[in-house]
DNA sequence: TAGACGTGGTG
DNA sequence: TCACCAAGTCT
């Protein structure tokens, strides 16, 4: 297993440039770290910050959240996006209480079994909350490694086995150092080696970066697929859920109809929300957040 | 394994 | 302005 020639400069850079985020402080609990990781999925730090504060004030432990109906989580989630994450967090809280004595589990496999916790999040919690040695491979790390090692502007569209192998090989032997390395590369990708710009003047790896040495070859091939939103079911679902969140209790169907004109798509979106457990259909043709 | 899944900020 | 992008997961 080759040594990691990037660890020393990246760790030194992190020492002085890491952001002071509440879930990174010494007093952060595993639960707080899990909540942050779920919230941060596809969501910028700036938007997570206030949401995380409110969430942790209201539900400081998994048991606090588990005692509430799932709809309370969905309402609290507000406009963070991908509201099924709120449902997943609630279901995770109940699983943690029911199956782990109210404590966030330490084992990667047990974390992975929680709803909404995939490969990245399980590794992140095991590493950041419990100081274990796991490869962290998120969008930031993938981009940094693609540039520094492979000399390309962007990583492949979907994660490859080769990327996982590389991340594993770069892991420092000491668990505590490995955990530090993981956040540090992520932070480098988030602050310096970003998707839109590469501030190589501030980068501790500028001298050993393949992409830089090769003159920044631009991404060639298919344009990177952008997600459309306007007019999609996702937008309709968002509108419907917004109505239900703003209401105190159940909402009659006619009120939901004002959220979207087109009836076929509106009904399809509503059925989807019900199917996903984000909405409860009630007897008198009204609807509510799940109770 | 693509595609679905929210929302808002930005270059 | 308007694509693109943001600590992914699930099917």
PDB file of C-alpha atoms (C1' of nucleotides) in Angstrom:
ATOM      1  CA  UNK A   1       0.000   0.000   0.000  1.00  0.00           C
ATOM      2  CA  UNK A   2       1.698   3.203  -1.181  1.00  0.00           C
ATOM      3  CA  UNK A   3       1.993   6.123   1.155  1.00  0.00           C
ATOM      4  CA  UNK A   4      -0.152   9.178   0.822  1.00  0.00           C
ATOM      5  CA  UNK A   5       2.018  12.046  -0.467  1.00  0.00           C
ATOM      6  CA  UNK A   6      -0.837  14.524  -0.056  1.00  0.00           C
ATOM      7  CA  UNK A   7      -1.679  13.947   3.578  1.00  0.00           C
ATOM      8  CA  UNK A   8       0.898  16.203   5.212  1.00  0.00           C
ATOM      9  CA  UNK A   9       0.202  19.353   3.169  1.00  0.00           C
ATOM     10  CA  UNK A  10      -3.575  18.846   3.253  1.00  0.00           C
ATOM     11  CA  UNK A  11      -3.623  18.254   7.000  1.00  0.00           C
ATOM     12  CA  UNK A  12      -1.486  21.349   7.568  1.00  0.00           C
ATOM     13  CA  UNK A  13      -3.791  23.408   5.368  1.00  0.00           C
ATOM     14  CA  UNK A  14      -6.859  22.143   7.203  1.00  0.00           C
ATOM     15  CA  UNK A  15      -5.283  23.142  10.499  1.00  0.00           C
ATOM     16  CA  UNK A  16      -5.521  26.809   9.611  1.00  0.00           C
ATOM     17  CA  UNK A  17      -8.365  26.932   7.080  1.00  0.00           C
ATOM     18  CA  UNK A  18     -11.085  24.627   8.386  1.00  0.00           C
ATOM     19  CA  UNK A  19     -14.438  26.310   8.909  1.00  0.00           C
ATOM     20  CA  UNK A  20     -15.790  26.372  12.401  1.00  0.00           C
ATOM     21  CA  UNK A  21     -18.942  24.333  11.862  1.00  0.00           C
ATOM     22  CA  UNK A  22     -21.045  23.357  14.890  1.00  0.00           C
ATOM     23  CA  UNK A  23     -21.089  19.656  14.026  1.00  0.00           C
ATOM     24  CA  UNK A  24     -17.275  19.680  13.999  1.00  0.00           C
ATOM     25  CA  UNK A  25     -16.862  21.072  17.483  1.00  0.00           C
ATOM     26  CA  UNK A  26     -15.634  18.836  20.285  1.00  0.00           C
ATOM     27  CA  UNK A  27     -19.039  18.908  21.971  1.00  0.00           C
ATOM     28  CA  UNK A  28     -20.857  17.645  18.879  1.00  0.00           C
ATOM     29  CA  UNK A  29     -22.641  14.350  19.527  1.00  0.00           C
ATOM     30  CA  UNK A  30     -22.831  11.380  17.136  1.00  0.00           C
ATOM     31  CA  UNK A  31     -26.505  12.237  16.721  1.00  0.00           C
ATOM     32  CA  UNK A  32     -25.665  15.825  15.804  1.00  0.00           C
ATOM     33  CA  UNK A  33     -23.118  14.568  13.308  1.00  0.00           C
ATOM     34  CA  UNK A  34     -25.589  12.119  11.788  1.00  0.00           C
ATOM     35  CA  UNK A  35     -28.192  14.870  11.474  1.00  0.00           C
ATOM     36  CA  UNK A  36     -25.646  17.135   9.794  1.00  0.00           C
ATOM     37  CA  UNK A  37     -24.620  14.457   7.305  1.00  0.00           C
ATOM     38  CA  UNK A  38     -28.198  13.752   6.271  1.00  0.00           C
ATOM     39  CA  UNK A  39     -28.953  17.457   5.928  1.00  0.00           C
ATOM     40  CA  UNK A  40     -25.790  18.060   3.924  1.00  0.00           C
ATOM     41  CA  UNK A  41     -26.715  15.497   1.259  1.00  0.00           C
ATOM     42  CA  UNK A  42     -26.996  17.579  -1.907  1.00  0.00           C
ATOM     43  CA  UNK A  43     -27.460  20.695   0.189  1.00  0.00           C
ATOM     44  CA  UNK A  44     -25.047  23.627   0.742  1.00  0.00           C
ATOM     45  CA  UNK A  45     -23.621  24.268   4.218  1.00  0.00           C
ATOM     46  CA  UNK A  46     -25.063  27.783   4.330  1.00  0.00           C
ATOM     47  CA  UNK A  47     -28.594  26.430   4.135  1.00  0.00           C
ATOM     48  CA  UNK A  48     -27.961  23.590   6.562  1.00  0.00           C
ATOM     49  CA  UNK A  49     -26.533  25.767   9.338  1.00  0.00           C
ATOM     50  CA  UNK A  50     -29.775  27.321  10.631  1.00  0.00           C
ATOM     51  CA  UNK A  51     -31.784  24.149  10.009  1.00  0.00           C
ATOM     52  CA  UNK A  52     -29.323  22.075  12.014  1.00  0.00           C
ATOM     53  CA  UNK A  53     -29.401  24.540  14.925  1.00  0.00           C
ATOM     54  CA  UNK A  54     -33.190  24.484  15.144  1.00  0.00           C
ATOM     55  CA  UNK A  55     -33.363  20.733  14.747  1.00  0.00           C
ATOM     56  CA  UNK A  56     -30.814  20.045  17.479  1.00  0.00           C
ATOM     57  CA  UNK A  57     -32.483  22.477  19.856  1.00  0.00           C
ATOM     58  CA  UNK A  58     -35.787  20.738  19.453  1.00  0.00           C
ATOM     59  CA  UNK A  59     -34.528  17.159  19.253  1.00  0.00           C
ATOM     60  CA  UNK A  60     -31.156  16.939  21.020  1.00  0.00           C
ATOM     61  CA  UNK A  61     -31.268  13.142  21.115  1.00  0.00           C
ATOM     62  CA  UNK A  62     -32.681  10.396  18.883  1.00  0.00           C
ATOM     63  CA  UNK A  63     -35.250   9.618  21.587  1.00  0.00           C
ATOM     64  CA  UNK A  64     -36.591  13.176  21.446  1.00  0.00           C
ATOM     65  CA  UNK A  65     -37.303  12.846  17.747  1.00  0.00           C
ATOM     66  CA  UNK A  66     -38.526   9.265  17.981  1.00  0.00           C
ATOM     67  CA  UNK A  67     -41.244  10.408  20.385  1.00  0.00           C
ATOM     68  CA  UNK A  68     -42.805  12.623  17.706  1.00  0.00           C
ATOM     69  CA  UNK A  69     -44.894  11.682  14.698  1.00  0.00           C
ATOM     70  CA  UNK A  70     -43.021  11.633  11.368  1.00  0.00           C
ATOM     71  CA  UNK A  71     -45.000  14.650  10.185  1.00  0.00           C
ATOM     72  CA  UNK A  72     -43.313  16.787  12.823  1.00  0.00           C
ATOM     73  CA  UNK A  73     -39.965  16.024  11.188  1.00  0.00           C
ATOM     74  CA  UNK A  74     -41.307  16.816   7.726  1.00  0.00           C
ATOM     75  CA  UNK A  75     -42.708  20.137   8.951  1.00  0.00           C
ATOM     76  CA  UNK A  76     -39.472  21.041  10.714  1.00  0.00           C
ATOM     77  CA  UNK A  77     -37.533  20.172   7.565  1.00  0.00           C
ATOM     78  CA  UNK A  78     -39.211  23.151   5.945  1.00  0.00           C
ATOM     79  CA  UNK A  79     -37.602  24.036   2.611  1.00  0.00           C
ATOM     80  CA  UNK A  80     -34.309  22.205   2.936  1.00  0.00           C
ATOM     81  CA  UNK A  81     -35.268  20.023  -0.009  1.00  0.00           C
ATOM     82  CA  UNK A  82     -35.577  16.258  -0.532  1.00  0.00           C
ATOM     83  CA  UNK A  83     -38.068  15.966   2.344  1.00  0.00           C
ATOM     84  CA  UNK A  84     -37.837  12.176   2.384  1.00  0.00           C
ATOM     85  CA  UNK A  85     -34.625  12.832   4.271  1.00  0.00           C
ATOM     86  CA  UNK A  86     -36.734  14.130   7.159  1.00  0.00           C
ATOM     87  CA  UNK A  87     -38.731  10.918   7.077  1.00  0.00           C
ATOM     88  CA  UNK A  88     -35.536   8.881   6.965  1.00  0.00           C
ATOM     89  CA  UNK A  89     -34.078  10.768   9.898  1.00  0.00           C
ATOM     90  CA  UNK A  90     -37.221  10.141  11.891  1.00  0.00           C
ATOM     91  CA  UNK A  91     -37.213   6.451  11.024  1.00  0.00           C
ATOM     92  CA  UNK A  92     -33.514   6.310  11.897  1.00  0.00           C
ATOM     93  CA  UNK A  93     -34.229   7.884  15.280  1.00  0.00           C
ATOM     94  CA  UNK A  94     -36.825   5.225  16.003  1.00  0.00           C
ATOM     95  CA  UNK A  95     -34.488   2.463  14.861  1.00  0.00           C
ATOM     96  CA  UNK A  96     -31.742   3.870  17.055  1.00  0.00           C
ATOM     97  CA  UNK A  97     -34.079   3.842  20.046  1.00  0.00           C
ATOM     98  CA  UNK A  98     -35.582   0.440  19.292  1.00  0.00           C
ATOM     99  CA  UNK A  99     -32.480  -1.421  18.206  1.00  0.00           C
ATOM    100  CA  UNK A 100     -29.504   0.434  19.651  1.00  0.00           C
ATOM    101  CA  UNK A 101     -30.606   1.592  23.073  1.00  0.00           C
ATOM    102  CA  UNK A 102     -30.957   5.188  21.947  1.00  0.00           C
ATOM    103  CA  UNK A 103     -27.304   5.539  20.953  1.00  0.00           C
ATOM    104  CA  UNK A 104     -26.159   6.079  17.380  1.00  0.00           C
ATOM    105  CA  UNK A 105     -24.393   2.819  16.442  1.00  0.00           C
ATOM    106  CA  UNK A 106     -20.646   2.840  15.817  1.00  0.00           C
ATOM    107  CA  UNK A 107     -20.371   0.034  13.284  1.00  0.00           C
ATOM    108  CA  UNK A 108     -20.340   0.937   9.615  1.00  0.00           C
ATOM    109  CA  UNK A 109     -22.692  -1.942   8.815  1.00  0.00           C
ATOM    110  CA  UNK A 110     -25.177  -0.859  11.462  1.00  0.00           C
ATOM    111  CA  UNK A 111     -25.075   2.723  10.265  1.00  0.00           C
ATOM    112  CA  UNK A 112     -25.581   1.543   6.695  1.00  0.00           C
ATOM    113  CA  UNK A 113     -28.734  -0.261   7.782  1.00  0.00           C
ATOM    114  CA  UNK A 114     -30.358   3.013   8.867  1.00  0.00           C
ATOM    115  CA  UNK A 115     -32.783   4.465   6.313  1.00  0.00           C
ATOM    116  CA  UNK A 116     -31.260   7.239   4.216  1.00  0.00           C
ATOM    117  CA  UNK A 117     -27.747   6.265   5.260  1.00  0.00           C
ATOM    118  CA  UNK A 118     -25.711   5.073   2.309  1.00  0.00           C
ATOM    119  CA  UNK A 119     -22.088   4.252   1.803  1.00  0.00           C
ATOM    120  CA  UNK A 120     -20.839   7.824   2.132  1.00  0.00           C
ATOM    121  CA  UNK A 121     -22.893   8.785   5.185  1.00  0.00           C
ATOM    122  CA  UNK A 122     -22.061   5.587   7.059  1.00  0.00           C
ATOM    123  CA  UNK A 123     -18.352   6.183   6.476  1.00  0.00           C
ATOM    124  CA  UNK A 124     -18.658   9.841   7.419  1.00  0.00           C
ATOM    125  CA  UNK A 125     -20.385   9.142  10.740  1.00  0.00           C
ATOM    126  CA  UNK A 126     -18.076   6.251  11.617  1.00  0.00           C
ATOM    127  CA  UNK A 127     -15.126   8.476  10.836  1.00  0.00           C
ATOM    128  CA  UNK A 128     -16.163  11.904  12.119  1.00  0.00           C
ATOM    129  CA  UNK A 129     -18.172  10.812  15.132  1.00  0.00           C
ATOM    130  CA  UNK A 130     -16.210   7.740  16.195  1.00  0.00           C
ATOM    131  CA  UNK A 131     -12.739   8.370  14.816  1.00  0.00           C
ATOM    132  CA  UNK A 132     -12.657   5.206  12.763  1.00  0.00           C
ATOM    133  CA  UNK A 133     -10.633   4.561   9.638  1.00  0.00           C
ATOM    134  CA  UNK A 134     -12.951   4.725   6.639  1.00  0.00           C
ATOM    135  CA  UNK A 135     -12.466   6.101   3.157  1.00  0.00           C
ATOM    136  CA  UNK A 136     -14.514   9.247   2.634  1.00  0.00           C
ATOM    137  CA  UNK A 137     -15.561   9.564  -0.977  1.00  0.00           C
ATOM    138  CA  UNK A 138     -18.025  12.344  -1.577  1.00  0.00           C
ATOM    139  CA  UNK A 139     -18.352  14.720  -4.503  1.00  0.00           C
ATOM    140  CA  UNK A 140     -15.619  16.988  -3.113  1.00  0.00           C
ATOM    141  CA  UNK A 141     -13.086  14.232  -2.577  1.00  0.00           C
ATOM    142  CA  UNK A 142     -13.851  12.702  -5.962  1.00  0.00           C
ATOM    143  CA  UNK A 143     -13.178  16.019  -7.694  1.00  0.00           C
ATOM    144  CA  UNK A 144      -9.944  16.677  -5.814  1.00  0.00           C
ATOM    145  CA  UNK A 145      -8.589  13.193  -6.560  1.00  0.00           C
ATOM    146  CA  UNK A 146      -9.668  13.389 -10.203  1.00  0.00           C
ATOM    147  CA  UNK A 147      -7.672  16.573 -10.628  1.00  0.00           C
ATOM    148  CA  UNK A 148      -4.650  15.878  -8.477  1.00  0.00           C
ATOM    149  CA  UNK A 149      -4.113  12.244  -9.466  1.00  0.00           C
ATOM    150  CA  UNK A 150      -5.833  11.670 -12.789  1.00  0.00           C
ATOM    151  CA  UNK A 151      -5.269  15.132 -14.207  1.00  0.00           C
ATOM    152  CA  UNK A 152      -8.854  15.579 -15.331  1.00  0.00           C
ATOM    153  CA  UNK A 153     -11.256  18.389 -14.542  1.00  0.00           C
ATOM    154  CA  UNK A 154     -14.125  16.237 -13.292  1.00  0.00           C
ATOM    155  CA  UNK A 155     -14.553  12.717 -11.929  1.00  0.00           C
ATOM    156  CA  UNK A 156     -16.746  10.191 -13.798  1.00  0.00           C
ATOM    157  CA  UNK A 157     -20.491  10.789 -13.593  1.00  0.00           C
ATOM    158  CA  UNK A 158     -20.982   7.836 -11.298  1.00  0.00           C
ATOM    159  CA  UNK A 159     -18.516   6.536  -8.768  1.00  0.00           C
ATOM    160  CA  UNK A 160     -16.171   3.824 -10.008  1.00  0.00           C
ATOM    161  CA  UNK A 161     -14.425   0.957  -8.292  1.00  0.00           C
ATOM    162  CA  UNK A 162     -11.106   2.560  -9.153  1.00  0.00           C
ATOM    163  CA  UNK A 163     -12.033   5.680  -7.214  1.00  0.00           C
ATOM    164  CA  UNK A 164     -12.954   3.626  -4.164  1.00  0.00           C
ATOM    165  CA  UNK A 165      -9.664   1.757  -4.382  1.00  0.00           C
ATOM    166  CA  UNK A 166      -7.687   4.977  -4.643  1.00  0.00           C
ATOM    167  CA  UNK A 167      -9.474   6.513  -1.666  1.00  0.00           C
ATOM    168  CA  UNK A 168      -8.818   3.370   0.339  1.00  0.00           C
ATOM    169  CA  UNK A 169      -5.127   3.347  -0.553  1.00  0.00           C
ATOM    170  CA  UNK A 170      -4.713   6.972   0.466  1.00  0.00           C
ATOM    171  CA  UNK A 171      -6.014   6.313   3.969  1.00  0.00           C
ATOM    172  CA  UNK A 172      -3.383   7.042   6.621  1.00  0.00           C
ATOM    173  CA  UNK A 173      -2.761   4.051   8.933  1.00  0.00           C
ATOM    174  CA  UNK A 174      -3.726   5.768  12.187  1.00  0.00           C
ATOM    175  CA  UNK A 175      -7.512   5.950  12.544  1.00  0.00           C
ATOM    176  CA  UNK A 176      -7.440   9.423  14.086  1.00  0.00           C
ATOM    177  CA  UNK A 177      -5.229  10.714  11.287  1.00  0.00           C
ATOM    178  CA  UNK A 178      -7.352   8.967   8.668  1.00  0.00           C
ATOM    179  CA  UNK A 179     -10.468  10.656  10.030  1.00  0.00           C
ATOM    180  CA  UNK A 180      -8.734  14.016   9.932  1.00  0.00           C
ATOM    181  CA  UNK A 181      -7.578  13.379   6.385  1.00  0.00           C
ATOM    182  CA  UNK A 182     -11.126  12.623   5.286  1.00  0.00           C
ATOM    183  CA  UNK A 183     -12.632  15.924   6.429  1.00  0.00           C
ATOM    184  CA  UNK A 184      -9.564  17.783   5.281  1.00  0.00           C
ATOM    185  CA  UNK A 185      -9.783  16.663   1.635  1.00  0.00           C
ATOM    186  CA  UNK A 186     -13.510  17.315   1.660  1.00  0.00           C
ATOM    187  CA  UNK A 187     -12.887  20.795   2.959  1.00  0.00           C
ATOM    188  CA  UNK A 188     -10.249  21.409   0.320  1.00  0.00           C
ATOM    189  CA  UNK A 189     -12.760  20.477  -2.364  1.00  0.00           C
ATOM    190  CA  UNK A 190     -15.440  22.626  -0.793  1.00  0.00           C
ATOM    191  CA  UNK A 191     -13.341  25.760  -0.364  1.00  0.00           C
ATOM    192  CA  UNK A 192     -10.442  25.693  -2.841  1.00  0.00           C
ATOM    193  CA  UNK A 193     -10.767  23.045  -5.529  1.00  0.00           C
ATOM    194  CA  UNK A 194     -14.416  23.707  -6.336  1.00  0.00           C
ATOM    195  CA  UNK A 195     -16.417  22.607  -9.332  1.00  0.00           C
ATOM    196  CA  UNK A 196     -16.538  26.060 -10.856  1.00  0.00           C
ATOM    197  CA  UNK A 197     -13.064  27.264 -10.004  1.00  0.00           C
ATOM    198  CA  UNK A 198      -9.695  26.023  -8.898  1.00  0.00           C
ATOM    199  CA  UNK A 199      -8.011  28.509  -6.631  1.00  0.00           C
ATOM    200  CA  UNK A 200      -4.623  26.919  -7.112  1.00  0.00           C
ATOM    201  CA  UNK A 201      -2.919  29.898  -5.491  1.00  0.00           C
ATOM    202  CA  UNK A 202      -4.437  28.769  -2.218  1.00  0.00           C
ATOM    203  CA  UNK A 203      -4.019  25.048  -2.738  1.00  0.00           C
ATOM    204  CA  UNK A 204      -1.527  23.042  -0.690  1.00  0.00           C
ATOM    205  CA  UNK A 205      -1.391  20.471  -3.500  1.00  0.00           C
ATOM    206  CA  UNK A 206      -0.735  22.893  -6.363  1.00  0.00           C
ATOM    207  CA  UNK A 207       2.839  21.650  -6.709  1.00  0.00           C
ATOM    208  CA  UNK A 208       1.806  18.012  -7.080  1.00  0.00           C
ATOM    209  CA  UNK A 209      -1.410  18.399  -9.043  1.00  0.00           C
ATOM    210  CA  UNK A 210      -1.555  16.493 -12.327  1.00  0.00           C
ATOM    211  CA  UNK A 211      -4.368  18.612 -13.723  1.00  0.00           C
ATOM    212  CA  UNK A 212      -2.382  21.789 -13.122  1.00  0.00           C
ATOM    213  CA  UNK A 213       0.844  20.301 -14.489  1.00  0.00           C
ATOM    214  CA  UNK A 214      -0.984  19.350 -17.682  1.00  0.00           C
ATOM    215  CA  UNK A 215      -2.319  22.843 -18.225  1.00  0.00           C
ATOM    216  CA  UNK A 216      -5.882  22.353 -16.981  1.00  0.00           C
ATOM    217  CA  UNK A 217      -7.293  20.254 -19.838  1.00  0.00           C
ATOM    218  CA  UNK A 218     -11.006  21.022 -20.013  1.00  0.00           C
ATOM    219  CA  UNK A 219     -13.653  18.357 -19.556  1.00  0.00           C
ATOM    220  CA  UNK A 220     -14.345  16.720 -22.902  1.00  0.00           C
ATOM    221  CA  UNK A 221     -17.246  14.497 -23.787  1.00  0.00           C
ATOM    222  CA  UNK A 222     -20.907  14.661 -22.970  1.00  0.00           C
ATOM    223  CA  UNK A 223     -22.074  17.818 -21.256  1.00  0.00           C
ATOM    224  CA  UNK A 224     -22.646  17.097 -17.603  1.00  0.00           C
ATOM    225  CA  UNK A 225     -26.337  16.458 -17.238  1.00  0.00           C
ATOM    226  CA  UNK A 226     -28.153  19.210 -15.452  1.00  0.00           C
ATOM    227  CA  UNK A 227     -31.335  18.485 -13.558  1.00  0.00           C
ATOM    228  CA  UNK A 228     -34.408  20.228 -14.862  1.00  0.00           C
ATOM    229  CA  UNK A 229     -36.947  21.241 -12.316  1.00  0.00           C
ATOM    230  CA  UNK A 230     -39.585  23.613 -13.669  1.00  0.00           C
ATOM    231  CA  UNK A 231     -42.696  21.713 -14.655  1.00  0.00           C
ATOM    232  CA  UNK A 232     -41.557  18.370 -13.249  1.00  0.00           C
ATOM    233  CA  UNK A 233     -43.340  16.192 -10.737  1.00  0.00           C
ATOM    234  CA  UNK A 234     -40.693  17.242  -8.267  1.00  0.00           C
ATOM    235  CA  UNK A 235     -41.871  20.812  -8.467  1.00  0.00           C
ATOM    236  CA  UNK A 236     -45.482  19.756  -8.028  1.00  0.00           C
ATOM    237  CA  UNK A 237     -44.598  17.590  -5.032  1.00  0.00           C
ATOM    238  CA  UNK A 238     -42.789  20.547  -3.532  1.00  0.00           C
ATOM    239  CA  UNK A 239     -45.831  22.763  -4.003  1.00  0.00           C
ATOM    240  CA  UNK A 240     -48.202  20.227  -2.486  1.00  0.00           C
ATOM    241  CA  UNK A 241     -46.003  19.614   0.500  1.00  0.00           C
ATOM    242  CA  UNK A 242     -45.568  23.347   1.034  1.00  0.00           C
ATOM    243  CA  UNK A 243     -49.341  23.688   1.362  1.00  0.00           C
ATOM    244  CA  UNK A 244     -49.483  20.848   3.874  1.00  0.00           C
ATOM    245  CA  UNK A 245     -46.589  22.236   5.895  1.00  0.00           C
ATOM    246  CA  UNK A 246     -48.140  25.655   6.169  1.00  0.00           C
ATOM    247  CA  UNK A 247     -51.467  24.252   7.344  1.00  0.00           C
ATOM    248  CA  UNK A 248     -52.068  23.476  10.992  1.00  0.00           C
ATOM    249  CA  UNK A 249     -53.961  20.266  10.378  1.00  0.00           C
ATOM    250  CA  UNK A 250     -55.592  18.284   7.565  1.00  0.00           C
ATOM    251  CA  UNK A 251     -56.151  19.986   4.218  1.00  0.00           C
ATOM    252  CA  UNK A 252     -59.144  19.216   1.964  1.00  0.00           C
ATOM    253  CA  UNK A 253     -58.423  18.115  -1.604  1.00  0.00           C
ATOM    254  CA  UNK A 254     -59.808  21.320  -3.066  1.00  0.00           C
ATOM    255  CA  UNK A 255     -57.204  23.318  -1.224  1.00  0.00           C
ATOM    256  CA  UNK A 256     -54.416  21.176  -2.653  1.00  0.00           C
ATOM    257  CA  UNK A 257     -55.770  21.757  -6.134  1.00  0.00           C
ATOM    258  CA  UNK A 258     -54.707  25.380  -5.882  1.00  0.00           C
ATOM    259  CA  UNK A 259     -51.092  24.242  -5.674  1.00  0.00           C
ATOM    260  CA  UNK A 260     -51.041  23.080  -9.311  1.00  0.00           C
ATOM    261  CA  UNK A 261     -53.406  23.558 -12.232  1.00  0.00           C
ATOM    262  CA  UNK A 262     -52.894  20.447 -14.281  1.00  0.00           C
ATOM    263  CA  UNK A 263     -54.987  17.681 -12.657  1.00  0.00           C
ATOM    264  CA  UNK A 264     -53.274  14.591 -14.086  1.00  0.00           C
ATOM    265  CA  UNK A 265     -49.843  15.642 -12.932  1.00  0.00           C
ATOM    266  CA  UNK A 266     -51.201  16.976  -9.657  1.00  0.00           C
ATOM    267  CA  UNK A 267     -52.833  13.674  -8.792  1.00  0.00           C
ATOM    268  CA  UNK A 268     -49.803  11.702  -9.836  1.00  0.00           C
ATOM    269  CA  UNK A 269     -47.611  13.838  -7.600  1.00  0.00           C
ATOM    270  CA  UNK A 270     -50.001  13.476  -4.680  1.00  0.00           C
ATOM    271  CA  UNK A 271     -50.122   9.709  -5.109  1.00  0.00           C
ATOM    272  CA  UNK A 272     -46.348   9.715  -5.161  1.00  0.00           C
ATOM    273  CA  UNK A 273     -46.167  11.626  -1.900  1.00  0.00           C
ATOM    274  CA  UNK A 274     -48.618   9.236  -0.300  1.00  0.00           C
ATOM    275  CA  UNK A 275     -46.673   6.276  -1.626  1.00  0.00           C
ATOM    276  CA  UNK A 276     -43.483   7.696  -0.134  1.00  0.00           C
ATOM    277  CA  UNK A 277     -45.123   8.200   3.243  1.00  0.00           C
ATOM    278  CA  UNK A 278     -44.755  11.961   3.093  1.00  0.00           C
ATOM    279  CA  UNK A 279     -48.523  12.489   3.062  1.00  0.00           C
ATOM    280  CA  UNK A 280     -51.349  10.688   4.860  1.00  0.00           C
ATOM    281  CA  UNK A 281     -54.694  10.376   3.072  1.00  0.00           C
ATOM    282  CA  UNK A 282     -57.522  10.890   5.552  1.00  0.00           C
ATOM    283  CA  UNK A 283     -61.080   9.514   5.400  1.00  0.00           C
ATOM    284  CA  UNK A 284     -62.994  12.661   4.382  1.00  0.00           C
ATOM    285  CA  UNK A 285     -60.926  13.245   1.218  1.00  0.00           C
ATOM    286  CA  UNK A 286     -58.451  15.413   3.035  1.00  0.00           C
ATOM    287  CA  UNK A 287     -54.720  15.065   3.491  1.00  0.00           C
ATOM    288  CA  UNK A 288     -52.099  15.728   6.143  1.00  0.00           C
ATOM    289  CA  UNK A 289     -48.475  15.311   7.010  1.00  0.00           C
ATOM    290  CA  UNK A 290     -47.915  11.778   8.333  1.00  0.00           C
ATOM    291  CA  UNK A 291     -49.080  11.274  11.903  1.00  0.00           C
TER     292      UNK A 291
ATOM    293  C1'  DT B   1     -27.836   1.480 -13.763  1.00  0.00           C
ATOM    294  C1'  DA B   2     -29.800   5.593 -15.244  1.00  0.00           C
ATOM    295  C1'  DG B   3     -33.278   8.461 -13.336  1.00  0.00           C
ATOM    296  C1'  DA B   4     -36.105  10.307  -9.598  1.00  0.00           C
ATOM    297  C1'  DC B   5     -35.918  13.026  -5.806  1.00  0.00           C
ATOM    298  C1'  DG B   6     -36.349  19.820  -3.676  1.00  0.00           C
ATOM    299  C1'  DT B   7     -34.648  24.083  -3.228  1.00  0.00           C
ATOM    300  C1'  DG B   8     -32.072  28.204  -3.690  1.00  0.00           C
ATOM    301  C1'  DG B   9     -27.641  30.533  -4.687  1.00  0.00           C
ATOM    302  C1'  DT B  10     -24.447  31.897  -8.248  1.00  0.00           C
ATOM    303  C1'  DG B  11     -20.943  32.713 -12.207  1.00  0.00           C
TER     304       DG B  11
ATOM    305  C1'  DT C   1     -30.140  35.206 -17.619  1.00  0.00           C
ATOM    306  C1'  DC C   2     -30.167  30.426 -16.806  1.00  0.00           C
ATOM    307  C1'  DA C   3     -27.671  26.310 -16.585  1.00  0.00           C
ATOM    308  C1'  DC C   4     -25.047  24.355 -13.139  1.00  0.00           C
ATOM    309  C1'  DC C   5     -24.153  23.022  -8.593  1.00  0.00           C
ATOM    310  C1'  DA C   6     -24.637  21.659  -3.390  1.00  0.00           C
ATOM    311  C1'  DA C   7     -21.075  16.426   2.484  1.00  0.00           C
ATOM    312  C1'  DG C   8     -26.250  11.156  -1.814  1.00  0.00           C
ATOM    313  C1'  DT C   9     -29.639   7.457  -1.556  1.00  0.00           C
ATOM    314  C1'  DC C  10     -32.828   4.405  -3.435  1.00  0.00           C
ATOM    315  C1'  DT C  11     -34.984   1.681  -6.947  1.00  0.00           C
TER     316       DT C  11
END
